[in-house]
Amino acid sequence: MPNNIVVRQCCIVCACIEPHIELELNIENGITRFKMNRFISLPTQNESTVTICVTDILGDRFCVVCEDGKRVYEHVATALRAGKKVHLSFRGGEDITSAFLAEAFSRLYTNFSEEYIENSLTFTDIDPDDAADIECVIKDVKDYLNNPQQFKNAIIQAMGEDSI
């Protein structure tokens, strides 16, 4: 058995081409260590950071509804506007849907620069599959914001003029 195993995973639902999570599993003397990216990193706390727990905001473990994504966005946006770095915790979260994620992240990327978000927001307590979904949703949001007409044209082509 090799001592180092690299696992790459991608969100198939979003048809992303690049891998989005890289986990490096290192087994030494029976101890397993993971090296993870910002989507599943452990937070560091200080006065300039805040941990926001999604399930605490929602009062539920299910992260499904668009309206709940908006509520999470409002908490994150308030902290970002105050100049805080945000660790967004999904502790206890289940059934994290793309509708929920799209609502939160489309609002974030509409109202804050990509650079600011990527320097100020990390994710914790999240399943690797859900982290991959987040990255796919973020990619889709960025693509849409860069060329919304392309998305509208694709909808019209697939569903007809009356769909818009």
GROMACS .gro file of C-alpha atoms in nm:
model
  164
    1MET     CA    1   0.000   0.000   0.000
    2PRO     CA    2   0.150   0.339  -0.095
    3ASN     CA    3   0.219   0.596   0.176
    4ASN     CA    4   0.079   0.886  -0.027
    5ILE     CA    5  -0.253   0.874  -0.206
    6VAL     CA    6  -0.393   1.172  -0.395
    7VAL     CA    7  -0.768   1.179  -0.443
    8ARG     CA    8  -0.920   1.412  -0.701
    9GLN     CA    9  -1.290   1.468  -0.727
   10CYS     CA   10  -1.516   1.673  -0.950
   11CYS     CA   11  -1.881   1.767  -0.948
   12ILE     CA   12  -2.027   1.555  -1.227
   13VAL     CA   13  -2.368   1.723  -1.206
   14CYS     CA   14  -2.221   2.054  -1.318
   15ALA     CA   15  -2.006   1.890  -1.586
   16CYS     CA   16  -1.697   2.070  -1.462
   17ILE     CA   17  -1.381   1.973  -1.644
   18GLU     CA   18  -1.117   2.048  -1.381
   19PRO     CA   19  -1.089   1.864  -1.051
   20HIS     CA   20  -1.204   2.080  -0.764
   21ILE     CA   21  -1.079   1.911  -0.454
   22GLU     CA   22  -0.742   1.765  -0.395
   23LEU     CA   23  -0.697   1.562  -0.081
   24GLU     CA   24  -0.355   1.428  -0.005
   25LEU     CA   25  -0.365   1.129   0.225
   26ASN     CA   26  -0.036   1.063   0.400
   27ILE     CA   27  -0.006   0.756   0.620
   28GLU     CA   28   0.293   0.753   0.855
   29ASN     CA   29   0.328   0.523   1.153
   30GLY     CA   30  -0.043   0.446   1.144
   31ILE     CA   31  -0.142   0.816   1.152
   32THR     CA   32  -0.352   0.952   0.867
   33ARG     CA   33  -0.302   1.317   0.769
   34PHE     CA   34  -0.499   1.513   0.513
   35LYS     CA   35  -0.378   1.819   0.324
   36MET     CA   36  -0.683   2.009   0.202
   37ASN     CA   37  -0.768   2.321   0.004
   38ARG     CA   38  -0.963   2.626   0.125
   39PHE     CA   39  -1.293   2.446   0.080
   40ILE     CA   40  -1.230   2.207   0.364
   41SER     CA   41  -0.957   2.374   0.568
   42LEU     CA   42  -0.954   2.415   0.942
   43PRO     CA   43  -1.026   2.772   1.058
   44THR     CA   44  -0.795   2.992   1.257
   45GLN     CA   45  -0.973   3.227   1.494
   46ASN     CA   46  -0.878   3.582   1.588
   47GLU     CA   47  -1.051   3.918   1.622
   48SER     CA   48  -1.059   3.970   1.245
   49THR     CA   49  -1.236   3.639   1.174
   50VAL     CA   50  -1.581   3.506   1.244
   51THR     CA   51  -1.721   3.155   1.211
   52ILE     CA   52  -2.074   3.145   1.075
   53CYS     CA   53  -2.253   2.813   1.114
   54VAL     CA   54  -2.511   2.754   0.842
   55THR     CA   55  -2.721   2.519   1.054
   56ASP     CA   56  -2.732   2.775   1.338
   57ILE     CA   57  -2.864   3.040   1.098
   58LEU     CA   58  -3.125   2.806   0.952
   59GLY     CA   59  -3.222   2.632   1.273
   60ASP     CA   60  -3.224   2.316   1.064
   61ARG     CA   61  -2.974   2.070   0.920
   62PHE     CA   62  -3.124   2.079   0.569
   63CYS     CA   63  -2.968   2.330   0.328
   64VAL     CA   64  -3.222   2.305   0.051
   65VAL     CA   65  -3.434   2.618  -0.002
   66CYS     CA   66  -3.327   2.925  -0.200
   67GLU     CA   67  -3.462   3.153   0.073
   68ASP     CA   68  -3.226   2.986   0.321
   69GLY     CA   69  -2.936   3.054   0.085
   70LYS     CA   70  -3.035   3.421   0.095
   71ARG     CA   71  -3.034   3.415   0.477
   72VAL     CA   72  -2.684   3.267   0.480
   73TYR     CA   73  -2.570   3.529   0.226
   74GLU     CA   74  -2.700   3.810   0.450
   75HIS     CA   75  -2.495   3.688   0.746
   76VAL     CA   76  -2.181   3.638   0.538
   77ALA     CA   77  -2.223   3.975   0.363
   78THR     CA   78  -2.264   4.158   0.694
   79ALA     CA   79  -1.937   4.010   0.821
   80LEU     CA   80  -1.752   4.082   0.495
   81ARG     CA   81  -1.875   4.443   0.492
   82ALA     CA   82  -1.736   4.476   0.846
   83GLY     CA   83  -1.397   4.369   0.712
   84LYS     CA   84  -1.404   4.026   0.874
   85LYS     CA   85  -1.273   3.703   0.730
   86VAL     CA   86  -1.546   3.440   0.735
   87HIS     CA   87  -1.521   3.069   0.809
   88LEU     CA   88  -1.850   2.928   0.684
   89SER     CA   89  -1.923   2.609   0.877
   90PHE     CA   90  -2.158   2.343   0.744
   91ARG     CA   91  -2.143   2.145   1.071
   92GLY     CA   92  -2.441   1.910   1.082
   93GLY     CA   93  -2.564   2.023   0.740
   94GLU     CA   94  -2.739   1.772   0.514
   95ASP     CA   95  -2.887   1.772   0.166
   96ILE     CA   96  -2.698   2.081   0.052
   97THR     CA   97  -2.865   2.162  -0.282
   98SER     CA   98  -2.735   2.363  -0.574
   99ALA     CA   99  -3.043   2.590  -0.546
  100PHE     CA  100  -2.945   2.680  -0.189
  101LEU     CA  101  -2.581   2.732  -0.287
  102ALA     CA  102  -2.660   2.928  -0.604
  103GLU     CA  103  -2.874   3.175  -0.411
  104ALA     CA  104  -2.600   3.244  -0.157
  105PHE     CA  105  -2.308   3.258  -0.398
  106SER     CA  106  -2.475   3.446  -0.681
  107ARG     CA  107  -2.552   3.723  -0.433
  108LEU     CA  108  -2.198   3.717  -0.293
  109TYR     CA  109  -2.029   3.736  -0.632
  110THR     CA  110  -2.273   4.005  -0.748
  111ASN     CA  111  -2.197   4.228  -0.450
  112PHE     CA  112  -1.830   4.158  -0.373
  113SER     CA  113  -1.525   4.117  -0.594
  114GLU     CA  114  -1.401   3.768  -0.669
  115GLU     CA  115  -1.063   3.851  -0.517
  116TYR     CA  116  -1.218   3.980  -0.195
  117ILE     CA  117  -1.437   3.672  -0.156
  118GLU     CA  118  -1.154   3.430  -0.224
  119ASN     CA  119  -0.928   3.606   0.026
  120SER     CA  120  -1.197   3.638   0.293
  121LEU     CA  121  -1.411   3.324   0.281
  122THR     CA  122  -1.323   2.967   0.376
  123PHE     CA  123  -1.539   2.662   0.439
  124THR     CA  124  -1.524   2.418   0.728
  125ASP     CA  125  -1.704   2.109   0.851
  126ILE     CA  126  -1.806   2.012   0.499
  127ASP     CA  127  -1.824   1.682   0.320
  128PRO     CA  128  -1.588   1.662   0.019
  129ASP     CA  129  -1.882   1.599  -0.217
  130ASP     CA  130  -2.055   1.914  -0.092
  131ALA     CA  131  -1.730   2.110  -0.124
  132ALA     CA  132  -1.710   1.997  -0.487
  133ASP     CA  133  -2.069   2.114  -0.538
  134ILE     CA  134  -1.983   2.454  -0.391
  135GLU     CA  135  -1.692   2.493  -0.627
  136CYS     CA  136  -1.908   2.396  -0.927
  137VAL     CA  137  -2.179   2.644  -0.825
  138ILE     CA  138  -1.918   2.917  -0.784
  139LYS     CA  139  -1.780   2.840  -1.130
  140ASP     CA  140  -2.130   2.858  -1.278
  141VAL     CA  141  -2.201   3.188  -1.098
  142LYS     CA  142  -1.877   3.341  -1.228
  143ASP     CA  143  -1.951   3.219  -1.581
  144TYR     CA  144  -2.301   3.363  -1.566
  145LEU     CA  145  -2.185   3.700  -1.431
  146ASN     CA  146  -1.919   3.722  -1.703
  147ASN     CA  147  -2.173   3.658  -1.983
  148PRO     CA  148  -2.540   3.649  -1.876
  149GLN     CA  149  -2.663   3.674  -2.235
  150GLN     CA  150  -2.495   3.344  -2.322
  151PHE     CA  151  -2.698   3.173  -2.049
  152LYS     CA  152  -3.021   3.340  -2.162
  153ASN     CA  153  -2.956   3.230  -2.519
  154ALA     CA  154  -2.898   2.871  -2.405
  155ILE     CA  155  -3.227   2.873  -2.212
  156ILE     CA  156  -3.413   3.012  -2.513
  157GLN     CA  157  -3.255   2.752  -2.740
  158ALA     CA  158  -3.343   2.466  -2.506
  159MET     CA  159  -3.684   2.579  -2.385
  160GLY     CA  160  -3.810   2.839  -2.633
  161GLU     CA  161  -3.869   3.216  -2.632
  162ASP     CA  162  -4.152   3.197  -2.378
  163SER     CA  163  -3.921   3.054  -2.111
  164ILE     CA  164  -3.758   3.390  -2.041
   0.00000   0.00000   0.00000
